[in-house]
mmCIF file of C-alpha atoms and ligand atoms in Angstrom:
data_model
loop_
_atom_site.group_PDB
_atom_site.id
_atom_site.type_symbol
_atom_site.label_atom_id
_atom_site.label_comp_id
_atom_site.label_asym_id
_atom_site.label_seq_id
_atom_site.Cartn_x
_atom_site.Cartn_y
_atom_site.Cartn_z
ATOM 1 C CA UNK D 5 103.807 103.058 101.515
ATOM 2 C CA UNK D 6 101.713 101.833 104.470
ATOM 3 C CA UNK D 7 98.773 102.789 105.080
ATOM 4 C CA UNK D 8 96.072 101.867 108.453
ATOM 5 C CA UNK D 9 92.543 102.875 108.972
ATOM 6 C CA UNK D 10 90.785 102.467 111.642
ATOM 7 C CA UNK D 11 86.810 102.907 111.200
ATOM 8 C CA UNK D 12 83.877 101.498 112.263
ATOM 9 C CA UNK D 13 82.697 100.838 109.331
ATOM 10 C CA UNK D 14 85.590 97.928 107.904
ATOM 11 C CA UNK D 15 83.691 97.610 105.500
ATOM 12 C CA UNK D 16 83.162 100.911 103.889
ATOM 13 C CA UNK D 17 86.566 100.950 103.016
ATOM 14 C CA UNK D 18 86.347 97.902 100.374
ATOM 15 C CA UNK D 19 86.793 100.122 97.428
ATOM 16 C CA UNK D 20 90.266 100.203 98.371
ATOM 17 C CA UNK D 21 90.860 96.702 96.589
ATOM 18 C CA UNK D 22 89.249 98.005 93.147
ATOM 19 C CA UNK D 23 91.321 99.783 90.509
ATOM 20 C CA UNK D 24 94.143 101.823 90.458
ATOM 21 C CA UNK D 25 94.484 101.597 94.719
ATOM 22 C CA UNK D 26 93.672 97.681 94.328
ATOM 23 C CA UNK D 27 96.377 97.840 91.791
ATOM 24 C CA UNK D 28 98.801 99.188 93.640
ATOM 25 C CA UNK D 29 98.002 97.124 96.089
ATOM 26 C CA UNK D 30 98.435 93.795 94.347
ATOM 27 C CA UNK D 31 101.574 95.064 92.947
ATOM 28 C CA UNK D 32 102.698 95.801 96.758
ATOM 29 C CA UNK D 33 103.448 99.390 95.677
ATOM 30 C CA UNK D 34 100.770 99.920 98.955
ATOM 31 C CA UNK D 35 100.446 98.074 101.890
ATOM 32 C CA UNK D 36 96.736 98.535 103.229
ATOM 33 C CA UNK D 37 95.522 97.200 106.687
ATOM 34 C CA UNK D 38 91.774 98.266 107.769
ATOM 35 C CA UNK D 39 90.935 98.152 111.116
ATOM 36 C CA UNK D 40 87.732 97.908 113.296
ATOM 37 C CA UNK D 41 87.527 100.047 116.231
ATOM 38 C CA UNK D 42 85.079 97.917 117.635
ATOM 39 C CA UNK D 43 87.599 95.660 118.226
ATOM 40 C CA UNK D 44 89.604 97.834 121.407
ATOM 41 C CA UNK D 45 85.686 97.960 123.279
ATOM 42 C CA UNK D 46 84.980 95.466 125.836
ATOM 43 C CA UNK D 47 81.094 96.229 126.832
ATOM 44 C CA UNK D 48 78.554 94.507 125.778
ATOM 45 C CA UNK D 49 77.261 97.034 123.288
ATOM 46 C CA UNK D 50 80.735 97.657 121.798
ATOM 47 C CA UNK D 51 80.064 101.292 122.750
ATOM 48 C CA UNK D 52 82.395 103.515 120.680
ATOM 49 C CA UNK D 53 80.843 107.209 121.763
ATOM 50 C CA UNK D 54 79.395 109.053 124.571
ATOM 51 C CA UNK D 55 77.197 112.439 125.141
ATOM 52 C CA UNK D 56 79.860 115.573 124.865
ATOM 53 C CA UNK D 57 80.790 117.849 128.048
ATOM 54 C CA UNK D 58 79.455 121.005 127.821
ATOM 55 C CA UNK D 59 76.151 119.513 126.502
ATOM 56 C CA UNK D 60 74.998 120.281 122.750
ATOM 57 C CA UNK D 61 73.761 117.944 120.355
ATOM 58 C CA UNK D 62 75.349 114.126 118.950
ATOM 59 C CA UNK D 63 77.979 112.447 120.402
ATOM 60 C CA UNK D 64 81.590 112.060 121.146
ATOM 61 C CA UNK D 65 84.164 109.291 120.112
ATOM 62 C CA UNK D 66 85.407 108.023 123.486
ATOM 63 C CA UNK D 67 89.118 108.091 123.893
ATOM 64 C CA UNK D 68 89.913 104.762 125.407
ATOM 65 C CA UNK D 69 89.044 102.780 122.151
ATOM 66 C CA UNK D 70 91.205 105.298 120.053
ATOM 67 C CA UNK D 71 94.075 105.438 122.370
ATOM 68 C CA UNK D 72 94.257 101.402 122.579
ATOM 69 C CA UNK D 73 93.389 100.749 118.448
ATOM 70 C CA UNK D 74 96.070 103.295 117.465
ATOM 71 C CA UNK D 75 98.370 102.298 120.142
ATOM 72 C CA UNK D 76 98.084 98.579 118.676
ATOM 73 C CA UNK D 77 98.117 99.820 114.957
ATOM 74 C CA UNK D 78 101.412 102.015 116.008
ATOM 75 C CA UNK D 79 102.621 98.926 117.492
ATOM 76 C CA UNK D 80 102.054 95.987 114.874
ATOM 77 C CA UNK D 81 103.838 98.698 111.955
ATOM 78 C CA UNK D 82 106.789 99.252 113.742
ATOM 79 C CA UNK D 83 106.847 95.585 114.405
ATOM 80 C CA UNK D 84 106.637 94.840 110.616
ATOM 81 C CA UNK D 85 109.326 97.080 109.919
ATOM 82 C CA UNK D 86 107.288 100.269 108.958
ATOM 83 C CA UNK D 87 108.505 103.901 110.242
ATOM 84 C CA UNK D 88 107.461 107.630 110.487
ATOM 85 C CA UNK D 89 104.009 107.475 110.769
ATOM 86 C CA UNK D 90 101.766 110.284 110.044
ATOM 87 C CA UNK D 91 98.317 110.803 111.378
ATOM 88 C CA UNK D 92 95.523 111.480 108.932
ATOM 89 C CA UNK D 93 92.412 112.814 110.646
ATOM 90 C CA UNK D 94 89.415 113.708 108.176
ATOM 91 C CA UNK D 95 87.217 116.299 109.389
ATOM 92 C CA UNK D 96 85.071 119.268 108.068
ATOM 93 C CA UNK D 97 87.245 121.720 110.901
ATOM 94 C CA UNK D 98 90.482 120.460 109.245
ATOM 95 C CA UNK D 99 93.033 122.314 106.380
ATOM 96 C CA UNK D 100 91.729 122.364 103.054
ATOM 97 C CA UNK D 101 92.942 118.960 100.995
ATOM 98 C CA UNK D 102 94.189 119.873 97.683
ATOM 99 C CA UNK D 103 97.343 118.729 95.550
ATOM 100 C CA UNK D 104 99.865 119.800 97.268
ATOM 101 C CA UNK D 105 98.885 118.549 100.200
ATOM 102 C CA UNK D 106 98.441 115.510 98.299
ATOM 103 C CA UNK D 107 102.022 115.265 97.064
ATOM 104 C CA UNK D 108 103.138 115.964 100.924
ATOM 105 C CA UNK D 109 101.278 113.037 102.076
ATOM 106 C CA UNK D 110 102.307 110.699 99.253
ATOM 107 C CA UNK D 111 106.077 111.239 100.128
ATOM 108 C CA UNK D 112 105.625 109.400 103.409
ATOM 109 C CA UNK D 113 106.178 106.548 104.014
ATOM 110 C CA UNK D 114 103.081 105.575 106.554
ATOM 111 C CA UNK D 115 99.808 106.890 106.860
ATOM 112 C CA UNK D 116 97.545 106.457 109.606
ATOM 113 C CA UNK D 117 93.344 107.343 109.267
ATOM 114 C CA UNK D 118 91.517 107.921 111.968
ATOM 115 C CA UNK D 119 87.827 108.237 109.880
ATOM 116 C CA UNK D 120 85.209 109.667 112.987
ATOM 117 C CA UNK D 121 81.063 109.367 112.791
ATOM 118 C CA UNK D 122 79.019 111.409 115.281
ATOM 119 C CA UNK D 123 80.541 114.505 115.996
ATOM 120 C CA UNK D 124 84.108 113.706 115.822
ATOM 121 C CA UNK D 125 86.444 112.352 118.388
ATOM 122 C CA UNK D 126 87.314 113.582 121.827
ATOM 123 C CA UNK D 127 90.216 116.043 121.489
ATOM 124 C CA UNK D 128 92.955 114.481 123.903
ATOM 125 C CA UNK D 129 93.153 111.800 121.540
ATOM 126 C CA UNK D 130 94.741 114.058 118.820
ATOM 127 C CA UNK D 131 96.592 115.863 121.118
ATOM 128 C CA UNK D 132 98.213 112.817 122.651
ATOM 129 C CA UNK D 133 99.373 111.219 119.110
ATOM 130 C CA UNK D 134 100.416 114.687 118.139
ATOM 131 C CA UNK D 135 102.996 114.834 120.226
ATOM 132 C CA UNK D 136 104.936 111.566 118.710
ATOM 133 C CA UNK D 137 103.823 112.405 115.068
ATOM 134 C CA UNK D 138 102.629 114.872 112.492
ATOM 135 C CA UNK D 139 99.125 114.936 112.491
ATOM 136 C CA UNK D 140 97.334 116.011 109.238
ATOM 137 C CA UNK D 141 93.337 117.413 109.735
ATOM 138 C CA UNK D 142 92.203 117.721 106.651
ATOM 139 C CA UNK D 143 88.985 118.873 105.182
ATOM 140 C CA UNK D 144 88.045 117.263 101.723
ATOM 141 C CA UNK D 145 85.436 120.311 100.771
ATOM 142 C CA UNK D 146 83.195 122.283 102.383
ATOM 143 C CA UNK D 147 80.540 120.211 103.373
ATOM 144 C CA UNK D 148 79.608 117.599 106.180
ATOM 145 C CA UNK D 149 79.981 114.240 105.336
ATOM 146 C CA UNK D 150 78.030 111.575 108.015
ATOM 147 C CA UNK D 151 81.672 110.099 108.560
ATOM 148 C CA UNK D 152 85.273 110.717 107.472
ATOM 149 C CA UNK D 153 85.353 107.231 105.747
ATOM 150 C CA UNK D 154 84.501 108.376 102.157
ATOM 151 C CA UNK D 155 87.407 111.160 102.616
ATOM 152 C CA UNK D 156 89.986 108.560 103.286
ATOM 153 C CA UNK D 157 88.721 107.117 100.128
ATOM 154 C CA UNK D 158 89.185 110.603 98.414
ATOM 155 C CA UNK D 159 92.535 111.185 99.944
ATOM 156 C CA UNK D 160 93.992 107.613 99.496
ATOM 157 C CA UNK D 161 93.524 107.894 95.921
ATOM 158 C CA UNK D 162 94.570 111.260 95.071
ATOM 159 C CA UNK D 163 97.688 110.126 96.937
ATOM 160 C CA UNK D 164 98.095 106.628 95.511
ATOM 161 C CA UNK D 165 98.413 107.756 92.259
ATOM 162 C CA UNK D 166 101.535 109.581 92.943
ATOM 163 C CA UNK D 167 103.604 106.766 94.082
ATOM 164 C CA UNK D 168 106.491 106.322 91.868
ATOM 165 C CA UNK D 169 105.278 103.624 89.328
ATOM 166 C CA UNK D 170 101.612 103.736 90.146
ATOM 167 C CA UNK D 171 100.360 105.142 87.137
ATOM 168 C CA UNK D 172 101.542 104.002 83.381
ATOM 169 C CA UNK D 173 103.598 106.311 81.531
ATOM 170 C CA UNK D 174 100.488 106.924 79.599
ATOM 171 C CA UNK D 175 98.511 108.011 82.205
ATOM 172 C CA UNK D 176 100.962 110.594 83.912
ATOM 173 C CA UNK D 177 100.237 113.381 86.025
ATOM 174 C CA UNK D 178 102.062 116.129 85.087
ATOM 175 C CA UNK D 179 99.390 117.787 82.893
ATOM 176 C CA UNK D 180 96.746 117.632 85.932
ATOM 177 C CA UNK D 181 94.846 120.433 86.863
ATOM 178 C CA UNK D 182 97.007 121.743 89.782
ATOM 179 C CA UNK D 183 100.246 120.380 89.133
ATOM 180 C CA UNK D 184 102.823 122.011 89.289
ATOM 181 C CA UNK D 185 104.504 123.411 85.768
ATOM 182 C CA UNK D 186 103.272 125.526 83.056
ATOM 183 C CA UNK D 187 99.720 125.087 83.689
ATOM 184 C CA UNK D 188 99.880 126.002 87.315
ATOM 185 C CA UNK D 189 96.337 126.999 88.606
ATOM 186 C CA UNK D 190 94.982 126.321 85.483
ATOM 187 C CA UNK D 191 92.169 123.523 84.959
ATOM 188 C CA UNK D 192 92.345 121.227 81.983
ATOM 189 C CA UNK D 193 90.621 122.009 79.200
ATOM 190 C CA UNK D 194 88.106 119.659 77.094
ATOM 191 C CA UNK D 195 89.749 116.439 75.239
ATOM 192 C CA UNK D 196 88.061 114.310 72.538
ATOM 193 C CA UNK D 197 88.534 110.807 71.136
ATOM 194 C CA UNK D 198 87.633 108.530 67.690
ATOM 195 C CA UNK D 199 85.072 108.760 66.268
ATOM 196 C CA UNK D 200 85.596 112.319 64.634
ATOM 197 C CA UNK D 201 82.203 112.316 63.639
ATOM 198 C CA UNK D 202 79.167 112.049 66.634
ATOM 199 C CA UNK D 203 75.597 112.707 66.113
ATOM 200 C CA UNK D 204 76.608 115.571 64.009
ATOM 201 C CA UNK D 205 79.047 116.684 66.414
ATOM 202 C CA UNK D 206 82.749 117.267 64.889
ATOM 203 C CA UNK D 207 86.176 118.041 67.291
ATOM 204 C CA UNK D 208 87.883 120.947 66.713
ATOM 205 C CA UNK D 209 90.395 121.089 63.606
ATOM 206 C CA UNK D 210 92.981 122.521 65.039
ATOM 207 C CA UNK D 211 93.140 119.045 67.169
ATOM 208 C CA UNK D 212 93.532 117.458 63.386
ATOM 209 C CA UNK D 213 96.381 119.756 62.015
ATOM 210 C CA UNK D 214 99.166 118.050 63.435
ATOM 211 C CA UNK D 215 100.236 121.783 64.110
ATOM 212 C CA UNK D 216 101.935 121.608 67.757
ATOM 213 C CA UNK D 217 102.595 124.876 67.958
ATOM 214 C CA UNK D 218 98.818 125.790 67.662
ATOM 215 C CA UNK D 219 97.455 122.578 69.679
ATOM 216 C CA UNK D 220 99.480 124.157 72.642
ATOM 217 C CA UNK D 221 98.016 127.510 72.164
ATOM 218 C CA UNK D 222 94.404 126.168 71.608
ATOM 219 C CA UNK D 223 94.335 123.991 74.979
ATOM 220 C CA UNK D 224 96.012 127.019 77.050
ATOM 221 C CA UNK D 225 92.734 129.387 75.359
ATOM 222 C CA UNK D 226 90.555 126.232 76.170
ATOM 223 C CA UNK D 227 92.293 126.495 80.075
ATOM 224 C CA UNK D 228 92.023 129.888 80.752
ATOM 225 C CA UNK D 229 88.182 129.713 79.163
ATOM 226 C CA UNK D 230 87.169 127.182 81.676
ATOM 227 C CA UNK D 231 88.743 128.170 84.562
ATOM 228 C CA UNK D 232 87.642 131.765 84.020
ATOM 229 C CA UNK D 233 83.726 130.210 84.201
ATOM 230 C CA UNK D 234 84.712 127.884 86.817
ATOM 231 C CA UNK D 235 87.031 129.236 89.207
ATOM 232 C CA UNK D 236 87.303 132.967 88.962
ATOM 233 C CA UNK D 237 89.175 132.527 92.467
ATOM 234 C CA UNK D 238 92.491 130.584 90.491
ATOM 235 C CA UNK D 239 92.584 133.316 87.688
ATOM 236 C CA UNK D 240 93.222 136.237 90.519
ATOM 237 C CA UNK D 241 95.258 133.780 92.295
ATOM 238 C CA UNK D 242 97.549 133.818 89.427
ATOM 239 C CA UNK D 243 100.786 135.948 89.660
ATOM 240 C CA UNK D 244 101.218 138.172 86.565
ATOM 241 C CA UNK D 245 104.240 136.548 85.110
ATOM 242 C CA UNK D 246 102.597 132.917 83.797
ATOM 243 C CA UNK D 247 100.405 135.092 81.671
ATOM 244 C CA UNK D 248 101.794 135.854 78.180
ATOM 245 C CA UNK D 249 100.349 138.352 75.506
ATOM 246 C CA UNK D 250 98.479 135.477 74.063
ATOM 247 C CA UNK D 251 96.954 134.570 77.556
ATOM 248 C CA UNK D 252 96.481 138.019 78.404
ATOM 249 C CA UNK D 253 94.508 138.709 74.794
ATOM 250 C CA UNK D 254 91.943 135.647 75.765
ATOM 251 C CA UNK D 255 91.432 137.241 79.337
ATOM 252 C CA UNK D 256 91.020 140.287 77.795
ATOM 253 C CA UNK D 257 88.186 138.746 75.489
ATOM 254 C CA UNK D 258 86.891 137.091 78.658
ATOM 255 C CA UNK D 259 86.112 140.065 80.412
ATOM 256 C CA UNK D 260 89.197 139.774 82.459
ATOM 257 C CA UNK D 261 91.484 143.082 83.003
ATOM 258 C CA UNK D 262 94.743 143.612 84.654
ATOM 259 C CA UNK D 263 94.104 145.574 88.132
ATOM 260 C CA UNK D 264 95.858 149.518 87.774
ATOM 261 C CA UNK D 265 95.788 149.026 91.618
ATOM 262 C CA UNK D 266 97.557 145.888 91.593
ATOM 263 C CA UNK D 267 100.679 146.689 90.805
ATOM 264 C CA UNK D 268 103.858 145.629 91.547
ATOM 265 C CA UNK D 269 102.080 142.608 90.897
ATOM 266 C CA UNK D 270 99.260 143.694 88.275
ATOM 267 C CA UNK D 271 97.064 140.974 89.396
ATOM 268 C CA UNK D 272 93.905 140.382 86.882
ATOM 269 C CA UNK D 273 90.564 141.269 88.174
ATOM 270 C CA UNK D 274 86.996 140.149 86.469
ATOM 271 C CA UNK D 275 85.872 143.789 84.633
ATOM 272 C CA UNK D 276 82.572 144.688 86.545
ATOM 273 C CA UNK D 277 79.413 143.370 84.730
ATOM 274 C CA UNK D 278 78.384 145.786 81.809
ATOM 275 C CA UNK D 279 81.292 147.577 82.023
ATOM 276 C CA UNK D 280 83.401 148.417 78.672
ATOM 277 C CA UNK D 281 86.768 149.169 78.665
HETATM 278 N N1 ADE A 325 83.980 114.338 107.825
HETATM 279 C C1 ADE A 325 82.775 114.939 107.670
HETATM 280 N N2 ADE A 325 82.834 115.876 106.716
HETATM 281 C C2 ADE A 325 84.106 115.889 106.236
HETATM 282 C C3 ADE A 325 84.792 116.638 105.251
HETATM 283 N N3 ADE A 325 84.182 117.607 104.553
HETATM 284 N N4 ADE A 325 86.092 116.373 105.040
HETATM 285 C C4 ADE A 325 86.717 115.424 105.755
HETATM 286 N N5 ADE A 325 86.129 114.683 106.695
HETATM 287 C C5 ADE A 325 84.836 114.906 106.939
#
């Protein structure tokens, strides 16, 4: 995969050569190129933004060094053979990122970021590349960030670790918290290591009886416990069907019941506070 950014900050974008995206990138799995904007402005000032139409506060990305940087970026990857480029533009106003948007990006084959400071960049630029590519706005919470640049760093990673051969065997993602598969909408639950003794601290036995059967069934309890705390929102997102009685017993103890009003779907609801069934 190849993958351009344009910033004006080249330098904020060094983490890319460190760990599992450096790896990938020494192993040429990922084919990075980081560009300064700074370098399509011609003034003495290397002016990159302007005061907006319409007045209001901050200031605009100017179009002309966009349109010229991303013409030249477009340019030098078809040159070197790359194709189908996406555009990736990082902003508080864009779609929510999340996994499967992850797993969308990571199955193309060329990604260009377009990280903006001040208050974003002006909109013909956007609406010019859309119309030769898919153009991704994406949103990496709901915050504002001073600059997009820490969100390519965000989305780079979540993608580069789904290139095939990226991560080890060992270290594979299909028991993530949102993959797709059993656990679906389900966040993982704790995990422990050696020693099995610390500071008086013990793991749970059921981790030492080699019993699979109830591992399996402890770590879904564990799931459901902690995404019940810490994201209510996934629980009643969940369709009916990927509980079983043994998931719908722990909700149950939870405080979770099924919704009478639900049906056909029987969604679960969080029981009001102080309310007993
Ligand atoms: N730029 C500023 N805030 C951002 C956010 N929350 N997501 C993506 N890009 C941003």
């Amino acid at each position: 995969m190849r993958l351009d950014v344009v910033t004006i900050f080249p330098e904020y974008l060094d983490p890319l050569n460190v760990s599992l995206v450096g790896k990938a990138r020494a192993r040429g799995q990922l084919n990075v190129h980081v560009h300064d904007l700074r370098s399509w402005t011609y003034d003495r000032h290397n002016t990159v933004d302007d005061t907006p139409y319409g007045g209001g506060p901050g200031m605009v990305m100017k179009t002309d060094p966009w349109g010229e940087a991303l013409d030249a970026v477009l340019a030098d990857g078809y040159e070197t053979g790359a194709h189908q480029p996406a555009l990736v533009v990082p902003t508080p106003s864009g779609r929510p990122f999340n996994q499967e948007l992850a797993v969308e990006l990571s199955e193309r084959p060329w990604l260009v970021f377009t990280p903006a400071r001040y208050e974003g960049i002006d909109r013909r630029v956007i609406d010019e590349y859309a119309t030769r590519m898919p153009v991704y706005e994406v949103s990496i919470g709901d915050y504002v960030l001073a600059g997009g640049e820490a969100a390519v760093l965000v989305v780079t990673e979540a993608v580069a670790r789904l290139l095939p051969g990226v991560l080890g065997n060992a270290e594979s993602h299909q028991d993530d918290s949102f993959a797709p598969g059993a656990m679906a909408n389900l966040l993982e639950g704790p995990v422990y290591t050696k020693p099995p003794q610390w500071r008086e601290r013990g793991i749970p036995d059921v981790l030492l009886s080699g019993h699979h059967g109830k591992i399996a069934r402890w770590r879904r309890d564990e799931a459901l416990k902690r995404t019940a705390a810490n994201r209510p929102d996934l629980i009643e997102r969940c369709e009916p069907k990927v509980f079983d009685k043994k998931d719908r017993e722990m909700l149950s103890i939870l405080g979770w019941a099924p919704d009478p009003a639900g049906e056909p779907y029987g969604r679960f609801w969080r029981r009001p506070q102080g309310v007993e069934e």
